[in-house]
PDB file of C-alpha atoms in Angstrom:
ATOM      1  CA  MET W   1      39.544  -8.681 136.708  1.00  0.00           C
ATOM      2  CA  THR W   2      38.833  -6.511 139.753  1.00  0.00           C
ATOM      3  CA  ARG W   3      39.020  -2.830 139.865  1.00  0.00           C
ATOM      4  CA  ASP W   4      42.044  -2.896 142.166  1.00  0.00           C
ATOM      5  CA  THR W   5      43.942  -5.120 139.697  1.00  0.00           C
ATOM      6  CA  GLN W   6      42.877  -2.714 136.847  1.00  0.00           C
ATOM      7  CA  ARG W   7      44.234   0.121 138.690  1.00  0.00           C
ATOM      8  CA  LEU W   8      47.636  -1.699 139.473  1.00  0.00           C
ATOM      9  CA  ASP W   9      47.907  -2.762 135.790  1.00  0.00           C
ATOM     10  CA  ALA W  10      47.204   0.687 134.582  1.00  0.00           C
ATOM     11  CA  LEU W  11      49.731   2.337 136.860  1.00  0.00           C
ATOM     12  CA  ALA W  12      52.474  -0.172 135.743  1.00  0.00           C
ATOM     13  CA  ARG W  13      51.704   0.478 132.007  1.00  0.00           C
ATOM     14  CA  GLU W  14      51.913   4.255 132.741  1.00  0.00           C
ATOM     15  CA  VAL W  15      55.407   3.877 134.307  1.00  0.00           C
ATOM     16  CA  HIS W  16      56.337   1.685 131.557  1.00  0.00           C
ATOM     17  CA  ALA W  17      55.304   4.183 129.086  1.00  0.00           C
ATOM     18  CA  SER W  18      57.163   6.918 130.744  1.00  0.00           C
ATOM     19  CA  PHE W  19      60.536   5.445 129.494  1.00  0.00           C
ATOM     20  CA  GLU W  20      59.388   5.559 125.854  1.00  0.00           C
ATOM     21  CA  ASP W  21      61.560   8.466 124.890  1.00  0.00           C
ATOM     22  CA  THR W  22      64.766   7.171 126.611  1.00  0.00           C
ATOM     23  CA  PRO W  23      67.593   7.763 124.152  1.00  0.00           C
ATOM     24  CA  ASN W  24      69.639   4.824 125.511  1.00  0.00           C
ATOM     25  CA  ALA W  25      67.948   1.662 124.348  1.00  0.00           C
ATOM     26  CA  ARG W  26      69.866  -0.670 126.881  1.00  0.00           C
ATOM     27  CA  LEU W  27      68.915   1.906 129.725  1.00  0.00           C
ATOM     28  CA  GLN W  28      65.217   1.736 128.607  1.00  0.00           C
ATOM     29  CA  GLU W  29      65.352  -1.932 128.674  1.00  0.00           C
ATOM     30  CA  ILE W  30      66.756  -2.072 132.189  1.00  0.00           C
ATOM     31  CA  LEU W  31      64.306   0.629 133.632  1.00  0.00           C
ATOM     32  CA  ARG W  32      61.211  -1.060 131.952  1.00  0.00           C
ATOM     33  CA  GLY W  33      62.362  -4.612 133.226  1.00  0.00           C
ATOM     34  CA  LEU W  34      63.069  -3.218 136.753  1.00  0.00           C
ATOM     35  CA  THR W  35      59.768  -1.464 137.148  1.00  0.00           C
ATOM     36  CA  ARG W  36      57.884  -4.400 135.874  1.00  0.00           C
ATOM     37  CA  HIS W  37      59.382  -6.800 138.362  1.00  0.00           C
ATOM     38  CA  LEU W  38      59.341  -4.316 141.192  1.00  0.00           C
ATOM     39  CA  HIS W  39      55.615  -3.489 140.730  1.00  0.00           C
ATOM     40  CA  ASP W  40      54.922  -7.322 140.387  1.00  0.00           C
ATOM     41  CA  PHE W  41      56.776  -7.840 143.760  1.00  0.00           C
ATOM     42  CA  VAL W  42      55.050  -5.098 145.696  1.00  0.00           C
ATOM     43  CA  ALA W  43      51.648  -6.376 144.321  1.00  0.00           C
ATOM     44  CA  GLU W  44      52.551 -10.023 145.174  1.00  0.00           C
ATOM     45  CA  VAL W  45      53.481  -9.384 148.848  1.00  0.00           C
ATOM     46  CA  GLU W  46      50.987  -6.678 149.184  1.00  0.00           C
ATOM     47  CA  LEU W  47      53.542  -4.378 150.726  1.00  0.00           C
ATOM     48  CA  SER W  48      52.143  -2.170 153.548  1.00  0.00           C
ATOM     49  CA  PHE W  49      52.854   1.558 153.978  1.00  0.00           C
ATOM     50  CA  GLU W  50      54.834   0.835 157.055  1.00  0.00           C
ATOM     51  CA  GLU W  51      56.998  -1.957 155.331  1.00  0.00           C
ATOM     52  CA  TRP W  52      57.610   0.586 152.408  1.00  0.00           C
ATOM     53  CA  GLU W  53      58.886   3.072 155.031  1.00  0.00           C
ATOM     54  CA  ALA W  54      61.030   0.332 156.687  1.00  0.00           C
ATOM     55  CA  ALA W  55      62.553  -0.521 153.264  1.00  0.00           C
ATOM     56  CA  ILE W  56      63.336   3.083 152.607  1.00  0.00           C
ATOM     57  CA  ASP W  57      64.904   3.603 155.931  1.00  0.00           C
ATOM     58  CA  PHE W  58      67.002   0.490 155.369  1.00  0.00           C
ATOM     59  CA  LEU W  59      68.211   1.579 152.058  1.00  0.00           C
ATOM     60  CA  THR W  60      69.027   5.069 153.424  1.00  0.00           C
ATOM     61  CA  ARG W  61      71.115   3.635 156.315  1.00  0.00           C
ATOM     62  CA  THR W  62      72.820   1.266 153.990  1.00  0.00           C
ATOM     63  CA  GLY W  63      73.859   4.290 151.828  1.00  0.00           C
ATOM     64  CA  GLN W  64      75.071   6.168 155.070  1.00  0.00           C
ATOM     65  CA  LYS W  65      77.213   3.353 155.993  1.00  0.00           C
ATOM     66  CA  CYS W  66      79.378   3.609 152.739  1.00  0.00           C
ATOM     67  CA  ASP W  67      82.436   5.478 152.988  1.00  0.00           C
ATOM     68  CA  GLU W  68      85.909   5.449 151.169  1.00  0.00           C
ATOM     69  CA  VAL W  69      86.775   2.006 152.517  1.00  0.00           C
ATOM     70  CA  ARG W  70      83.328   0.420 153.089  1.00  0.00           C
ATOM     71  CA  GLN W  71      80.717  -0.461 150.514  1.00  0.00           C
ATOM     72  CA  GLU W  72      77.593  -1.566 152.349  1.00  0.00           C
ATOM     73  CA  PHE W  73      75.569  -1.694 149.059  1.00  0.00           C
ATOM     74  CA  ILE W  74      78.088  -4.302 147.614  1.00  0.00           C
ATOM     75  CA  LEU W  75      77.764  -6.137 150.848  1.00  0.00           C
ATOM     76  CA  LEU W  76      73.921  -6.077 150.447  1.00  0.00           C
ATOM     77  CA  SER W  77      74.181  -7.357 146.855  1.00  0.00           C
ATOM     78  CA  ASP W  78      76.596 -10.122 147.954  1.00  0.00           C
ATOM     79  CA  VAL W  79      74.191 -11.409 150.640  1.00  0.00           C
ATOM     80  CA  LEU W  80      71.339 -11.449 148.451  1.00  0.00           C
ATOM     81  CA  GLY W  81      73.160 -13.469 145.905  1.00  0.00           C
ATOM     82  CA  VAL W  82      72.813 -10.684 143.210  1.00  0.00           C
ATOM     83  CA  SER W  83      76.685 -10.136 143.027  1.00  0.00           C
ATOM     84  CA  MET W  84      77.067 -13.973 142.223  1.00  0.00           C
ATOM     85  CA  LEU W  85      74.116 -13.911 139.728  1.00  0.00           C
ATOM     86  CA  VAL W  86      75.833 -11.143 137.823  1.00  0.00           C
ATOM     87  CA  GLU W  87      79.142 -13.092 137.810  1.00  0.00           C
ATOM     88  CA  THR W  88      77.433 -16.297 136.809  1.00  0.00           C
ATOM     89  CA  LEU W  89      75.645 -14.695 133.891  1.00  0.00           C
ATOM     90  CA  ASN W  90      78.805 -13.208 132.573  1.00  0.00           C
ATOM     91  CA  ASP W  91      80.685 -16.472 133.069  1.00  0.00           C
ATOM     92  CA  ILE W  92      78.201 -18.060 130.766  1.00  0.00           C
ATOM     93  CA  GLU W  93      79.733 -15.890 127.930  1.00  0.00           C
ATOM     94  CA  THR W  94      83.415 -17.089 128.632  1.00  0.00           C
ATOM     95  CA  PRO W  95      83.091 -20.784 129.394  1.00  0.00           C
ATOM     96  CA  ASP W  96      86.833 -21.614 128.776  1.00  0.00           C
ATOM     97  CA  ALA W  97      88.007 -18.812 131.142  1.00  0.00           C
ATOM     98  CA  THR W  98      88.661 -19.227 134.703  1.00  0.00           C
ATOM     99  CA  ASP W  99      85.580 -18.983 136.779  1.00  0.00           C
ATOM    100  CA  SER W 100      84.834 -15.553 138.364  1.00  0.00           C
ATOM    101  CA  THR W 101      83.536 -14.771 141.529  1.00  0.00           C
ATOM    102  CA  VAL W 102      82.437 -11.793 143.525  1.00  0.00           C
ATOM    103  CA  LEU W 103      84.570  -8.474 144.031  1.00  0.00           C
ATOM    104  CA  GLY W 104      83.602  -8.105 147.657  1.00  0.00           C
ATOM    105  CA  PRO W 105      83.465  -4.871 149.730  1.00  0.00           C
ATOM    106  CA  PHE W 106      87.050  -4.535 150.397  1.00  0.00           C
ATOM    107  CA  HIS W 107      88.646  -3.578 147.245  1.00  0.00           C
ATOM    108  CA  MET W 108      88.446   0.009 148.181  1.00  0.00           C
ATOM    109  CA  VAL W 109      92.143   0.816 148.494  1.00  0.00           C
ATOM    110  CA  ASP W 110      94.786   0.793 145.662  1.00  0.00           C
ATOM    111  CA  SER W 111      97.069  -2.149 145.945  1.00  0.00           C
ATOM    112  CA  PRO W 112     100.750  -1.200 146.244  1.00  0.00           C
ATOM    113  CA  VAL W 113     102.940  -2.137 143.402  1.00  0.00           C
ATOM    114  CA  ARG W 114     105.017  -5.094 144.316  1.00  0.00           C
ATOM    115  CA  ALA W 115     107.812  -7.102 142.631  1.00  0.00           C
ATOM    116  CA  LEU W 116     107.442 -10.872 141.894  1.00  0.00           C
ATOM    117  CA  GLY W 117     108.251 -12.867 144.910  1.00  0.00           C
ATOM    118  CA  GLU W 118     107.649  -9.905 147.267  1.00  0.00           C
ATOM    119  CA  ASN W 119     105.657 -10.418 150.572  1.00  0.00           C
ATOM    120  CA  ILE W 120     102.206  -8.741 150.123  1.00  0.00           C
ATOM    121  CA  SER W 121     101.498  -9.049 153.922  1.00  0.00           C
ATOM    122  CA  PRO W 122     104.926  -7.783 155.534  1.00  0.00           C
ATOM    123  CA  VAL W 123     103.503  -6.944 159.027  1.00  0.00           C
ATOM    124  CA  SER W 124     101.109 -10.097 159.321  1.00  0.00           C
ATOM    125  CA  ASP W 125     102.031 -12.891 161.628  1.00  0.00           C
ATOM    126  CA  GLY W 126     101.248 -16.561 160.684  1.00  0.00           C
ATOM    127  CA  GLN W 127     102.063 -19.324 158.447  1.00  0.00           C
ATOM    128  CA  LEU W 128     104.171 -18.211 155.460  1.00  0.00           C
ATOM    129  CA  CYS W 129     102.492 -18.982 152.145  1.00  0.00           C
ATOM    130  CA  VAL W 130     103.771 -19.038 148.657  1.00  0.00           C
ATOM    131  CA  VAL W 131     101.269 -18.509 145.829  1.00  0.00           C
ATOM    132  CA  HIS W 132     102.133 -18.824 142.213  1.00  0.00           C
ATOM    133  CA  GLY W 133     100.569 -19.543 138.953  1.00  0.00           C
ATOM    134  CA  THR W 134     100.567 -18.616 135.088  1.00  0.00           C
ATOM    135  CA  VAL W 135      98.249 -16.463 133.170  1.00  0.00           C
ATOM    136  CA  ARG W 136      97.182 -18.006 129.887  1.00  0.00           C
ATOM    137  CA  ASP W 137      94.615 -17.484 127.115  1.00  0.00           C
ATOM    138  CA  GLU W 138      91.920 -19.959 126.093  1.00  0.00           C
ATOM    139  CA  GLN W 139      94.490 -21.486 123.615  1.00  0.00           C
ATOM    140  CA  ASP W 140      96.852 -22.257 126.512  1.00  0.00           C
ATOM    141  CA  GLN W 141      99.342 -19.555 125.285  1.00  0.00           C
ATOM    142  CA  PRO W 142     100.966 -17.425 128.174  1.00  0.00           C
ATOM    143  CA  VAL W 143      99.740 -13.887 128.373  1.00  0.00           C
ATOM    144  CA  ALA W 144     103.071 -11.918 128.947  1.00  0.00           C
ATOM    145  CA  HIS W 145     102.966  -9.056 131.478  1.00  0.00           C
ATOM    146  CA  ALA W 146      99.394  -9.411 132.659  1.00  0.00           C
ATOM    147  CA  VAL W 147      98.522  -7.305 135.686  1.00  0.00           C
ATOM    148  CA  VAL W 148      97.615  -9.339 138.796  1.00  0.00           C
ATOM    149  CA  ASP W 149      96.038  -7.394 141.584  1.00  0.00           C
ATOM    150  CA  VAL W 150      95.687  -9.453 144.781  1.00  0.00           C
ATOM    151  CA  TRP W 151      94.214  -8.841 148.203  1.00  0.00           C
ATOM    152  CA  GLN W 152      93.324 -10.838 151.436  1.00  0.00           C
ATOM    153  CA  ALA W 153      92.520 -10.896 154.966  1.00  0.00           C
ATOM    154  CA  ASP W 154      95.306 -11.820 157.610  1.00  0.00           C
ATOM    155  CA  THR W 155      95.436 -14.847 159.762  1.00  0.00           C
ATOM    156  CA  HIS W 156      92.888 -13.207 162.199  1.00  0.00           C
ATOM    157  CA  GLY W 157      90.354 -12.619 159.466  1.00  0.00           C
ATOM    158  CA  PHE W 158      90.906  -8.787 159.113  1.00  0.00           C
ATOM    159  CA  TYR W 159      91.676  -6.565 156.109  1.00  0.00           C
ATOM    160  CA  ASP W 160      93.925  -3.637 156.377  1.00  0.00           C
ATOM    161  CA  VAL W 161      91.061  -1.233 156.207  1.00  0.00           C
ATOM    162  CA  GLN W 162      89.397  -2.809 159.094  1.00  0.00           C
ATOM    163  CA  GLN W 163      92.489  -2.221 161.352  1.00  0.00           C
ATOM    164  CA  PRO W 164      94.026   1.012 160.533  1.00  0.00           C
ATOM    165  CA  ASP W 165      95.475   1.155 163.910  1.00  0.00           C
ATOM    166  CA  LYS W 166      97.274  -2.267 163.436  1.00  0.00           C
ATOM    167  CA  GLN W 167      97.830  -2.749 159.800  1.00  0.00           C
ATOM    168  CA  PRO W 168      99.315  -0.071 157.454  1.00  0.00           C
ATOM    169  CA  GLN W 169      97.330   0.643 154.354  1.00  0.00           C
ATOM    170  CA  GLY W 170      98.350  -1.919 151.658  1.00  0.00           C
ATOM    171  CA  ASN W 171      99.023  -4.732 153.892  1.00  0.00           C
ATOM    172  CA  GLY W 172      97.648  -7.858 152.429  1.00  0.00           C
ATOM    173  CA  ARG W 173      97.590  -6.326 148.903  1.00  0.00           C
ATOM    174  CA  GLY W 174      99.823  -6.387 145.898  1.00  0.00           C
ATOM    175  CA  LEU W 175      99.836  -5.196 142.300  1.00  0.00           C
ATOM    176  CA  LEU W 176     102.087  -7.615 140.449  1.00  0.00           C
ATOM    177  CA  THR W 177     103.024  -7.853 136.724  1.00  0.00           C
ATOM    178  CA  ALA W 178     103.565 -11.263 135.293  1.00  0.00           C
ATOM    179  CA  ASP W 179     106.704 -12.067 133.415  1.00  0.00           C
ATOM    180  CA  GLU W 180     107.195 -12.880 129.801  1.00  0.00           C
ATOM    181  CA  GLU W 181     105.912 -16.499 130.281  1.00  0.00           C
ATOM    182  CA  GLY W 182     102.918 -15.101 132.089  1.00  0.00           C
ATOM    183  CA  LYS W 183     104.074 -16.412 135.466  1.00  0.00           C
ATOM    184  CA  PHE W 184     103.424 -14.538 138.694  1.00  0.00           C
ATOM    185  CA  PHE W 185     104.368 -15.428 142.328  1.00  0.00           C
ATOM    186  CA  PHE W 186     104.389 -13.853 145.712  1.00  0.00           C
ATOM    187  CA  THR W 187     104.661 -14.705 149.356  1.00  0.00           C
ATOM    188  CA  SER W 188     102.030 -13.964 152.012  1.00  0.00           C
ATOM    189  CA  VAL W 189     100.362 -15.537 155.046  1.00  0.00           C
ATOM    190  CA  VAL W 190      97.591 -18.304 154.807  1.00  0.00           C
ATOM    191  CA  PRO W 191      94.438 -16.188 155.384  1.00  0.00           C
ATOM    192  CA  ALA W 192      91.562 -17.067 157.792  1.00  0.00           C
ATOM    193  CA  TYR W 193      87.894 -17.359 157.354  1.00  0.00           C
ATOM    194  CA  TYR W 194      86.170 -14.240 158.778  1.00  0.00           C
ATOM    195  CA  PRO W 195      82.688 -12.701 159.248  1.00  0.00           C
ATOM    196  CA  ILE W 196      81.679  -9.906 156.889  1.00  0.00           C
ATOM    197  CA  PRO W 197      80.837  -6.521 158.604  1.00  0.00           C
ATOM    198  CA  THR W 198      77.689  -6.943 160.634  1.00  0.00           C
ATOM    199  CA  ASP W 199      77.725  -3.485 162.238  1.00  0.00           C
ATOM    200  CA  GLY W 200      75.365  -1.978 159.599  1.00  0.00           C
ATOM    201  CA  PRO W 201      72.060  -2.864 158.046  1.00  0.00           C
ATOM    202  CA  VAL W 202      73.313  -5.893 156.151  1.00  0.00           C
ATOM    203  CA  GLY W 203      74.201  -7.212 159.637  1.00  0.00           C
ATOM    204  CA  GLU W 204      70.597  -6.416 160.804  1.00  0.00           C
ATOM    205  CA  LEU W 205      69.269  -8.425 157.751  1.00  0.00           C
ATOM    206  CA  LEU W 206      71.439 -11.474 158.364  1.00  0.00           C
ATOM    207  CA  HIS W 207      70.491 -11.461 162.197  1.00  0.00           C
ATOM    208  CA  ALA W 208      66.681 -11.016 161.338  1.00  0.00           C
ATOM    209  CA  THR W 209      66.912 -14.055 158.984  1.00  0.00           C
ATOM    210  CA  ASN W 210      69.051 -16.076 161.431  1.00  0.00           C
ATOM    211  CA  ARG W 211      71.924 -16.459 158.986  1.00  0.00           C
ATOM    212  CA  HIS W 212      75.670 -16.603 159.839  1.00  0.00           C
ATOM    213  CA  PRO W 213      77.958 -13.799 158.458  1.00  0.00           C
ATOM    214  CA  TYR W 214      81.181 -16.017 157.741  1.00  0.00           C
ATOM    215  CA  ARG W 215      83.241 -16.457 154.456  1.00  0.00           C
ATOM    216  CA  PRO W 216      85.629 -19.199 154.085  1.00  0.00           C
ATOM    217  CA  ALA W 217      89.361 -18.290 153.800  1.00  0.00           C
ATOM    218  CA  HIS W 218      90.377 -17.037 150.454  1.00  0.00           C
ATOM    219  CA  ILE W 219      92.628 -14.607 148.385  1.00  0.00           C
ATOM    220  CA  HIS W 220      91.098 -12.270 145.848  1.00  0.00           C
ATOM    221  CA  PHE W 221      92.463 -11.771 142.322  1.00  0.00           C
ATOM    222  CA  ILE W 222      91.728  -9.285 139.542  1.00  0.00           C
ATOM    223  CA  VAL W 223      93.703 -10.193 136.435  1.00  0.00           C
ATOM    224  CA  SER W 224      93.927  -8.001 133.316  1.00  0.00           C
ATOM    225  CA  ALA W 225      95.824  -7.660 130.170  1.00  0.00           C
ATOM    226  CA  PRO W 226      95.271  -5.589 126.975  1.00  0.00           C
ATOM    227  CA  GLY W 227      92.914  -7.356 124.497  1.00  0.00           C
ATOM    228  CA  PHE W 228      91.490  -9.585 127.315  1.00  0.00           C
ATOM    229  CA  ARG W 229      88.256  -9.371 129.384  1.00  0.00           C
ATOM    230  CA  GLU W 230      89.278  -8.529 132.987  1.00  0.00           C
ATOM    231  CA  LEU W 231      88.806 -11.372 135.418  1.00  0.00           C
ATOM    232  CA  THR W 232      87.722 -11.178 139.098  1.00  0.00           C
ATOM    233  CA  THR W 233      88.149 -14.264 141.088  1.00  0.00           C
ATOM    234  CA  HIS W 234      89.328 -15.995 144.316  1.00  0.00           C
ATOM    235  CA  ILE W 235      91.207 -18.940 145.349  1.00  0.00           C
ATOM    236  CA  PHE W 236      89.576 -20.629 148.305  1.00  0.00           C
ATOM    237  CA  VAL W 237      91.686 -22.412 151.029  1.00  0.00           C
ATOM    238  CA  GLY W 238      90.811 -26.151 150.806  1.00  0.00           C
ATOM    239  CA  GLY W 239      89.323 -27.440 154.125  1.00  0.00           C
ATOM    240  CA  SER W 240      88.419 -24.025 155.350  1.00  0.00           C
ATOM    241  CA  ASP W 241      85.306 -23.729 157.417  1.00  0.00           C
ATOM    242  CA  TYR W 242      82.169 -22.442 155.672  1.00  0.00           C
ATOM    243  CA  LEU W 243      83.172 -23.586 152.116  1.00  0.00           C
ATOM    244  CA  ASP W 244      79.611 -25.064 151.997  1.00  0.00           C
ATOM    245  CA  SER W 245      77.790 -22.108 153.318  1.00  0.00           C
ATOM    246  CA  ASP W 246      79.544 -18.916 152.250  1.00  0.00           C
ATOM    247  CA  ALA W 247      77.636 -15.893 153.465  1.00  0.00           C
ATOM    248  CA  VAL W 248      77.804 -14.415 149.841  1.00  0.00           C
ATOM    249  CA  PHE W 249      77.434 -17.520 147.944  1.00  0.00           C
ATOM    250  CA  ALA W 250      80.670 -17.148 145.994  1.00  0.00           C
ATOM    251  CA  VAL W 251      82.365 -20.598 146.381  1.00  0.00           C
ATOM    252  CA  LYS W 252      82.852 -22.567 143.215  1.00  0.00           C
ATOM    253  CA  ASP W 253      84.536 -25.906 143.296  1.00  0.00           C
ATOM    254  CA  SER W 254      86.918 -24.985 140.602  1.00  0.00           C
ATOM    255  CA  LEU W 255      88.448 -22.261 142.709  1.00  0.00           C
ATOM    256  CA  VAL W 256      89.205 -24.442 145.913  1.00  0.00           C
ATOM    257  CA  ARG W 257      92.850 -25.112 146.115  1.00  0.00           C
ATOM    258  CA  ASN W 258      94.906 -27.193 148.384  1.00  0.00           C
ATOM    259  CA  PHE W 259      97.274 -25.277 150.562  1.00  0.00           C
ATOM    260  CA  VAL W 260     100.128 -27.851 150.950  1.00  0.00           C
ATOM    261  CA  ALA W 261     102.718 -27.726 153.587  1.00  0.00           C
ATOM    262  CA  ARG W 262     106.350 -27.815 152.319  1.00  0.00           C
ATOM    263  CA  GLU W 263     109.527 -28.667 154.069  1.00  0.00           C
ATOM    264  CA  ASP W 264     112.720 -26.553 154.560  1.00  0.00           C
ATOM    265  CA  GLY W 265     114.422 -26.532 151.225  1.00  0.00           C
ATOM    266  CA  THR W 266     111.499 -27.135 149.023  1.00  0.00           C
ATOM    267  CA  ALA W 267     112.162 -25.457 145.614  1.00  0.00           C
ATOM    268  CA  ASN W 268     109.794 -22.430 145.145  1.00  0.00           C
ATOM    269  CA  PRO W 269     109.908 -19.327 142.768  1.00  0.00           C
ATOM    270  CA  CYS W 270     110.164 -16.986 145.695  1.00  0.00           C
ATOM    271  CA  GLY W 271     113.364 -18.353 146.995  1.00  0.00           C
ATOM    272  CA  ILE W 272     112.047 -19.196 150.396  1.00  0.00           C
ATOM    273  CA  THR W 273     114.527 -21.571 152.113  1.00  0.00           C
ATOM    274  CA  GLY W 274     112.486 -22.451 155.273  1.00  0.00           C
ATOM    275  CA  ALA W 275     109.069 -24.292 155.690  1.00  0.00           C
ATOM    276  CA  PHE W 276     106.150 -22.710 153.948  1.00  0.00           C
ATOM    277  CA  VAL W 277     102.679 -23.538 152.598  1.00  0.00           C
ATOM    278  CA  GLU W 278     102.240 -23.541 148.771  1.00  0.00           C
ATOM    279  CA  ALA W 279      99.174 -22.799 146.740  1.00  0.00           C
ATOM    280  CA  GLN W 280      98.821 -22.610 142.923  1.00  0.00           C
ATOM    281  CA  ILE W 281      96.313 -20.953 140.647  1.00  0.00           C
ATOM    282  CA  ASP W 282      96.573 -20.831 136.928  1.00  0.00           C
ATOM    283  CA  ILE W 283      94.341 -18.193 135.356  1.00  0.00           C
ATOM    284  CA  THR W 284      92.836 -18.369 131.917  1.00  0.00           C
ATOM    285  CA  LEU W 285      91.651 -15.081 130.435  1.00  0.00           C
ATOM    286  CA  HIS W 286      89.040 -14.668 127.609  1.00  0.00           C
ATOM    287  CA  LYS W 287      90.334 -12.687 124.544  1.00  0.00           C
ATOM    288  CA  GLU W 288      87.845  -9.955 123.723  1.00  0.00           C
ATOM    289  CA  GLY W 289      86.237 -10.389 120.370  1.00  0.00           C
ATOM    290  CA  GLY W 290      87.121 -14.068 120.317  1.00  0.00           C
ATOM    291  CA  ASP W 291      84.616 -16.869 119.983  1.00  0.00           C
ATOM    292  CA  HIS W 292      82.573 -17.819 123.027  1.00  0.00           C
TER     293      HIS W 292
END
């Protein structure tokens, strides 16, 4: 063992020992694991001082890009696959529940309360879409009055918060309460695929690594009910571009849905009489304290 390696190991041990008196055992475990891997990483790539300065600058500018409607750190976590890693680790604990996926950087505005069947995208143009499903538990029993929070981009690939001069806050969003049978339904427009924001440090990272910024078309869901683990998921539009190369690695085959064209007069829970596109997603929630 060289003197330099001995110094590196001694420093790592000293930092590790500094957390000895941390009252919270889980915090101690996380900090010790973080510093161990971080020290190993820096030593492995032999990080230069100039590269360390560049990393600090990158993280500083990432924080500076965050505001009440933009979360650049979530975006960074997404494009590095960390967000999906966390989701996947937590999915392992709930194998019978609907697959989860990333929250994304645009759940920064409270969704307006909407009645079942209401249009969540009232000022958006494009193809009318009826989305419906049922919330159930892992024994296939309906979860009455589950809360279903939905949000999506419009047919041009923009969220309301990206176009405050064109979309009122809350367009493309809705907070719904399922009925006694766990059923929920709403109308909207078929969303488009879109690029994640590239005007900040995360965009610089994608450009430097020759990666595209696009996400396939999707609708976000957060579904919750007392006694159940909250679920964050999407439905992806079948046939959308970028399903096989999502910039944030969030596509799961189980979440891809066919958006099927329906003719005038087709029965639907929203009472639409004209032509529309239909998509269905049934949600299974995991009961807290239940068997995994």
